[in-house]
Coordinates of C-alpha atoms in Angstrom, one line a residue:
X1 CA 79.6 -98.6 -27.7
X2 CA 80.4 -96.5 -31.0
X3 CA 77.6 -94.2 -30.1
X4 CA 78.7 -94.1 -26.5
X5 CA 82.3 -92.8 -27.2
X6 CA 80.8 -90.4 -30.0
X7 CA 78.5 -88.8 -27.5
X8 CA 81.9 -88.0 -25.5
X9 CA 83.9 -86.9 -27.9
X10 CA 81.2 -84.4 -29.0
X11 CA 80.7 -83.1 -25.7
X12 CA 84.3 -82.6 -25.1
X13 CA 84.5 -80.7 -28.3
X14 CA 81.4 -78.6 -26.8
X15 CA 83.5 -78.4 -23.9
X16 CA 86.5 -76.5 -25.6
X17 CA 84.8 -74.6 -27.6
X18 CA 82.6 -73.1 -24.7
X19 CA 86.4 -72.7 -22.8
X20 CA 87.7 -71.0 -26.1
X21 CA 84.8 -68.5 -26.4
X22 CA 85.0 -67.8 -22.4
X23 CA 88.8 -67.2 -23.1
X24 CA 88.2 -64.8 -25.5
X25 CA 85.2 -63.1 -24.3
X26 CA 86.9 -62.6 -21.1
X27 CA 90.3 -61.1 -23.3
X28 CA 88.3 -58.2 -24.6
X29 CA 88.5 -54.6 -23.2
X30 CA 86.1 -52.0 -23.2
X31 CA 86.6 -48.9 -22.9
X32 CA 84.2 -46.6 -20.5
X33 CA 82.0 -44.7 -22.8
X34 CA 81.7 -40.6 -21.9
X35 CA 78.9 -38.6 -22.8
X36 CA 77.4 -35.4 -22.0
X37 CA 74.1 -37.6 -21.2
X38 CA 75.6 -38.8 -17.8
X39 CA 76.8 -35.5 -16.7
X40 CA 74.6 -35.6 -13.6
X41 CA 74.5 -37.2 -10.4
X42 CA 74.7 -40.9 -9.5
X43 CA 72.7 -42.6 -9.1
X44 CA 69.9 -40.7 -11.8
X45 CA 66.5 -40.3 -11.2
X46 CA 64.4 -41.1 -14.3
X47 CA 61.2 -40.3 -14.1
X48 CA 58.4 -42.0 -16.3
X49 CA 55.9 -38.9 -18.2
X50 CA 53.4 -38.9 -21.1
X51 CA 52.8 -35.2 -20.8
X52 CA 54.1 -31.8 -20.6
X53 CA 52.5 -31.0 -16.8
X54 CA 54.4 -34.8 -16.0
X55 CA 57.1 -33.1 -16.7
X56 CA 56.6 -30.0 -15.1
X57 CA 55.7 -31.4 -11.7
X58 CA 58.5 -34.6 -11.9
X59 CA 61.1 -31.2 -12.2
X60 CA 60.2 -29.3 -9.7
X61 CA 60.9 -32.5 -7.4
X62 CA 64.2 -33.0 -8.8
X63 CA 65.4 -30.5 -11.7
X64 CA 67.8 -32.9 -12.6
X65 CA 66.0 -35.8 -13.4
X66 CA 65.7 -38.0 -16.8
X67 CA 62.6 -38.0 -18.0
X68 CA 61.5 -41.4 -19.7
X69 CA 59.3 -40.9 -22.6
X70 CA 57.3 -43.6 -24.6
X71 CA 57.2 -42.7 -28.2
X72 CA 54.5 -43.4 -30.2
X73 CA 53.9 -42.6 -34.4
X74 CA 50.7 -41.2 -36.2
X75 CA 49.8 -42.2 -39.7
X76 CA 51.5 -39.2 -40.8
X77 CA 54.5 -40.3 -38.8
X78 CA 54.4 -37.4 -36.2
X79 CA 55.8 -38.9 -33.1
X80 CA 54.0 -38.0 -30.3
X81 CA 54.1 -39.5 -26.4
X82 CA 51.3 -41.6 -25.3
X83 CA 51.4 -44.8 -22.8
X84 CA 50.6 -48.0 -24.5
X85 CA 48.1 -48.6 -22.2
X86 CA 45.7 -46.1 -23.7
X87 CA 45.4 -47.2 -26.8
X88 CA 42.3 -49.0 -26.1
X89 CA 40.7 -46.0 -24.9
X90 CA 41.2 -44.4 -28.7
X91 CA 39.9 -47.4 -30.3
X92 CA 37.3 -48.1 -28.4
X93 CA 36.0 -45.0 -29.0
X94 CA 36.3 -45.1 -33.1
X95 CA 34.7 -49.2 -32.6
X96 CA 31.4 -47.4 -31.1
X97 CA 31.3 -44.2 -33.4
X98 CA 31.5 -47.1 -36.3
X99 CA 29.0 -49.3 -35.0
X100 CA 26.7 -45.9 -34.9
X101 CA 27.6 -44.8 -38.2
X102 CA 28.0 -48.1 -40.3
X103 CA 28.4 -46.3 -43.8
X104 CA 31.5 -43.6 -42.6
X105 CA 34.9 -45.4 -42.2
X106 CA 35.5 -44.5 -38.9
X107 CA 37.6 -47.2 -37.8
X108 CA 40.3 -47.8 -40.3
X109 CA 42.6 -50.0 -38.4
X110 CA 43.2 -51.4 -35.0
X111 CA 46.6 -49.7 -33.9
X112 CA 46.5 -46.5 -32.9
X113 CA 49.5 -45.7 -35.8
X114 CA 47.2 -46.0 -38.6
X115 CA 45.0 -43.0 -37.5
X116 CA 46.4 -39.6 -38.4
X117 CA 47.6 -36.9 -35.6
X118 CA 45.3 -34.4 -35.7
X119 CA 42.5 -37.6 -34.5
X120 CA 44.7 -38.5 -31.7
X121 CA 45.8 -35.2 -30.9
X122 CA 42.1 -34.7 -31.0
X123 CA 41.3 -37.4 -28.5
X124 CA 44.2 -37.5 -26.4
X125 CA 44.1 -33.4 -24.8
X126 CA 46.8 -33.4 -23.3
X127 CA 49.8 -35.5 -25.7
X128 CA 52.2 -33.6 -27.3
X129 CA 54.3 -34.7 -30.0
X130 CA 57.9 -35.4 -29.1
X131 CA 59.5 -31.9 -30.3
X132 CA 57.4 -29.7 -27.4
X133 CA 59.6 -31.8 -24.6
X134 CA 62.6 -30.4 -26.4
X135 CA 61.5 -26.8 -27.3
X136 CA 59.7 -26.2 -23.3
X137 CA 62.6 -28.1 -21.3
X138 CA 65.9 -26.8 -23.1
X139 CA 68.2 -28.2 -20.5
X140 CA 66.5 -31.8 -19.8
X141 CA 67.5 -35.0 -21.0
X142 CA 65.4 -37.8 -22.7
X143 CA 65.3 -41.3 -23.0
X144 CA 62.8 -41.9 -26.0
X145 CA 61.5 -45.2 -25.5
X146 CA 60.5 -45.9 -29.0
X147 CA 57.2 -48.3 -28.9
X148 CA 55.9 -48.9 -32.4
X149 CA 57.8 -50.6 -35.2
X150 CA 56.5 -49.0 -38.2
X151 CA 58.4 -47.7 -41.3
X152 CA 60.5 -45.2 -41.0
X153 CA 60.5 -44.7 -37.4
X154 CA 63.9 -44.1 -37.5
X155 CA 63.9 -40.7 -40.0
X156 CA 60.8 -39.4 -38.5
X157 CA 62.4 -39.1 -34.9
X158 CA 65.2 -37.8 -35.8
X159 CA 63.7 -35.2 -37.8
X160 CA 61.4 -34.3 -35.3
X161 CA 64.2 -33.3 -33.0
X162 CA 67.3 -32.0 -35.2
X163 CA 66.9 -28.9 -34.9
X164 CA 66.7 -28.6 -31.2
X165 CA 70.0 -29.6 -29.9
X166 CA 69.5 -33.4 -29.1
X167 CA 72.7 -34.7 -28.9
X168 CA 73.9 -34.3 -25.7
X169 CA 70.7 -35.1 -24.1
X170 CA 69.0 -38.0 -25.9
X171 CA 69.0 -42.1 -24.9
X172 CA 67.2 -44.0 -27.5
X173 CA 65.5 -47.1 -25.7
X174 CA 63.3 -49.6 -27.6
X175 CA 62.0 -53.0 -27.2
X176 CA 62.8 -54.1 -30.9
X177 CA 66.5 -53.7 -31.6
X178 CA 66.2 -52.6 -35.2
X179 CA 64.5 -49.6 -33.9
X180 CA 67.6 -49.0 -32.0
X181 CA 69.8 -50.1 -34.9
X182 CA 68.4 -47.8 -37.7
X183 CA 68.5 -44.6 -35.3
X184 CA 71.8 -45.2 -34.6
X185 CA 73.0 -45.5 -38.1
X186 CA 71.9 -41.8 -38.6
X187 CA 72.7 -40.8 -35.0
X188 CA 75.6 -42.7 -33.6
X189 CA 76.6 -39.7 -31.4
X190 CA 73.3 -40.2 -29.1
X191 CA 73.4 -42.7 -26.4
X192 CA 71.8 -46.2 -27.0
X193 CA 70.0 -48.3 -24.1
X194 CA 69.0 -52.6 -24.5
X195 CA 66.1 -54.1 -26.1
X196 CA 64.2 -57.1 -25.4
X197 CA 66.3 -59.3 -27.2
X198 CA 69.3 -58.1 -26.3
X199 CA 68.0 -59.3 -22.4
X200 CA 66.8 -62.6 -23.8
X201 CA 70.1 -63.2 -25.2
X202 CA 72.5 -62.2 -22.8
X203 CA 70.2 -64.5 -20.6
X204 CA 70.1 -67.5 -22.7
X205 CA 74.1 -67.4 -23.4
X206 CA 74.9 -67.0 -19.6
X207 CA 73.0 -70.3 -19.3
X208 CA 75.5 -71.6 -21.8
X209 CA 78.1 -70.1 -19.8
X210 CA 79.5 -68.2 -23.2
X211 CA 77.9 -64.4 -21.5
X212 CA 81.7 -62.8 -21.9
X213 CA 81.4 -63.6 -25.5
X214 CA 78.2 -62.8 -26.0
X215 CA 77.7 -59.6 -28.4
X216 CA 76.2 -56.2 -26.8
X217 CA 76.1 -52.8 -29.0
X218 CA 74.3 -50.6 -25.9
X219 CA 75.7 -48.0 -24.2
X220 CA 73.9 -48.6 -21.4
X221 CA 72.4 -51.6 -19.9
X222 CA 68.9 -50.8 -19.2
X223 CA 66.5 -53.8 -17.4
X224 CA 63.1 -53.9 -15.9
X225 CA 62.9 -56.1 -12.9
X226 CA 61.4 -59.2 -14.8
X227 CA 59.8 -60.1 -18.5
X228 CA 57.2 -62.2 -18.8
X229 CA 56.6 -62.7 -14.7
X230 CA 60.7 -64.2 -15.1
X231 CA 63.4 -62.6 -14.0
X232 CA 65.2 -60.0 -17.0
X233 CA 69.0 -60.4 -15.7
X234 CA 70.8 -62.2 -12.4
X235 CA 74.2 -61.3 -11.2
X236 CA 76.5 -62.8 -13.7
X237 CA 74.9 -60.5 -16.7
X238 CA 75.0 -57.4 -13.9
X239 CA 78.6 -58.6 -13.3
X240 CA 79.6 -58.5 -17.1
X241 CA 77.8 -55.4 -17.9
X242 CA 80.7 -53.9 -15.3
X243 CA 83.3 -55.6 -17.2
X244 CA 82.5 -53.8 -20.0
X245 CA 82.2 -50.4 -18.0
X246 CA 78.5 -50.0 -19.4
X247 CA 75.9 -47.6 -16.9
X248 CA 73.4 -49.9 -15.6
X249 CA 69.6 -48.4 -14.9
X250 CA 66.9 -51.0 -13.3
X251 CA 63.3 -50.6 -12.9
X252 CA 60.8 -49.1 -12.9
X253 CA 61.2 -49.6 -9.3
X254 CA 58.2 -50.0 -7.5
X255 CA 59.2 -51.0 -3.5
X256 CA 61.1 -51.1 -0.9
X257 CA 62.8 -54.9 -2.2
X258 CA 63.2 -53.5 -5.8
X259 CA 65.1 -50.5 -4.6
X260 CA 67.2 -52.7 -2.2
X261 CA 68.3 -55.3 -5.0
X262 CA 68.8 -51.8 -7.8
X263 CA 71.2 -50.5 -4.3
X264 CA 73.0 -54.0 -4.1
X265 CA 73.6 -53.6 -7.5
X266 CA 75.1 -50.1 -7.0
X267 CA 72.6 -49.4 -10.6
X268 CA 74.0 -46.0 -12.3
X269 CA 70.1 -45.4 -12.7
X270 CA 66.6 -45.7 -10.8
X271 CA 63.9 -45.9 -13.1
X272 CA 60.2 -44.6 -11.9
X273 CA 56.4 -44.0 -12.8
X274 CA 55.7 -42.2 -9.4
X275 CA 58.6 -39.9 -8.3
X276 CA 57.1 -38.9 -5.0
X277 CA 57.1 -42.5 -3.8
X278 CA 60.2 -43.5 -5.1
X279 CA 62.0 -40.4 -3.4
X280 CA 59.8 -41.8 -0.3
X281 CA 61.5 -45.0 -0.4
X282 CA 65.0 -43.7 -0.7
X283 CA 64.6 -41.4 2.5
X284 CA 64.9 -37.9 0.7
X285 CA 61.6 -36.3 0.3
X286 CA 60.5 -33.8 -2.2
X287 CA 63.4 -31.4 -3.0
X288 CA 63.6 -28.0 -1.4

């Protein structure tokens, strides 16, 4: 019987405290956050592109869109874009010039970040490193999806592109939050997007039902459709992120059911890795 009435007591504490940290979440304001970044119009257009021509041809569709970069790091810490995806192309390559010359240390590590630029630059033709995007399209605006976690990402990136007018245009996205974290310690005036564990835990603390006090630094709430084959948000996190006046951008979005749920959800934002098809689905056609 003791146990019994200990087992309610505790869960009635539970109870209050989840009500208390409801009440309070619910009792903060947030201010919407202007920038120069979302100067554009609604919803965006962010197009997905690894190189320069990417570019070139996603602009001449629509000259205002976002272009969605995945930022990658050379031994010598030159960041560069390149597609996760390829790395196996790059080290497949070194694996068989190393099985053909045993003696020569040809393949020094197996991450593409431990092999120095001029190699990949070598391999990869057509990757630039992150400053061309800035110095060919002056007036475009970038969200730099940073992808490896090494030392001193941070300082390299912002290096790289200090000296060619970043702020108004740059969104730093990253999967790992201290990526995200160090940038913007140096950088708080660019604009800041959600990494995977941000989703994971606005997800796990809705299922607690404590999402309005659950803590979120981005400026903008940025989601693929699902993680892991499960689903990355539902309607109570898209419903907070509008309590707290954050932009929301979905995807990439890749048919006609992704585009009607990112529409539902009236999403600040459609994210793409084929423009053509995307502007297909939403009934507009390549721009005149």
């Amino acid at each position: 019987m003791r146990i019994f009435f200990i087992t309610v007591a505790s869960l009635v504490v539970l109870g209050v405290l989840v009500v208390m940290a409801r009440i309070w979440g619910l009792g903060q304001n947030y201010p919407l956050y202007e920038h120069a970044f979302f100067a554009g119009p609604t919803p965006a257009i962010i197009v997905k592109a690894n190189t320069l021509e990417d570019v070139e041809n996603a602009l001449k569709l629509r000259p205002d869109a976002i272009i969605w970069v995945d930022v990658r790091y050379s031994r010598e810490k030159v960041p560069f874009a390149l597609s996760p995806s390829r790395d196996k192309e790059f080290l497949e390559m070194k694996r068989q010039e190393q099985e053909k010359n045993p003696t020569t240390p040809i393949l020094i590590g197996g991450k593409l970040p431990e092999y120095p630029w001029e190699q990949i630059n070598e391999f990869y033709k057509t990757t630039p490193a992150i400053k061309e995007y800035y110095e060919q399209f002056p007036q475009t605006r970038f969200i730099l999806n940073v992808v490896d976690n090494v030392s001193e990402a941070h300082t390299a990136l912002v290096e790289a592109i200090k000296d060619l007018k970043p702020n108004e245009r740059t969104l730093i996205q990253s999967e790992a939050l201290i990526i995200m974290t160090s940038i913007k310690d140096i950088k708080p005036e660019w604009v800041y997007g959600t990494s995977t564990p941000d989703l994971m835990r606005l997800m796990t603390f809705d299922a607690m039902y404590v999402l309005p006090s659950t803590q979120f630094k981005g400026d903008v709430f940025i989601a693929p459709f699902k993680i892991l084959n499960r689903p990355a948000f539902n309607d109570d996190i898209i419903l907070e992120m509008r309590r707290r006046n954050k932009r929301i951008f979905l995807g990439p979005i890749q048919s006609d059911s992704q585009l009607a749920e990112a529409s539902r959800y009236k999403a600040d934002g459609y994210i793409t890795e084929n423009l053509p098809e995307l502007l297909r689905l939403l009934g507009q056609g390549p721009a005149q």
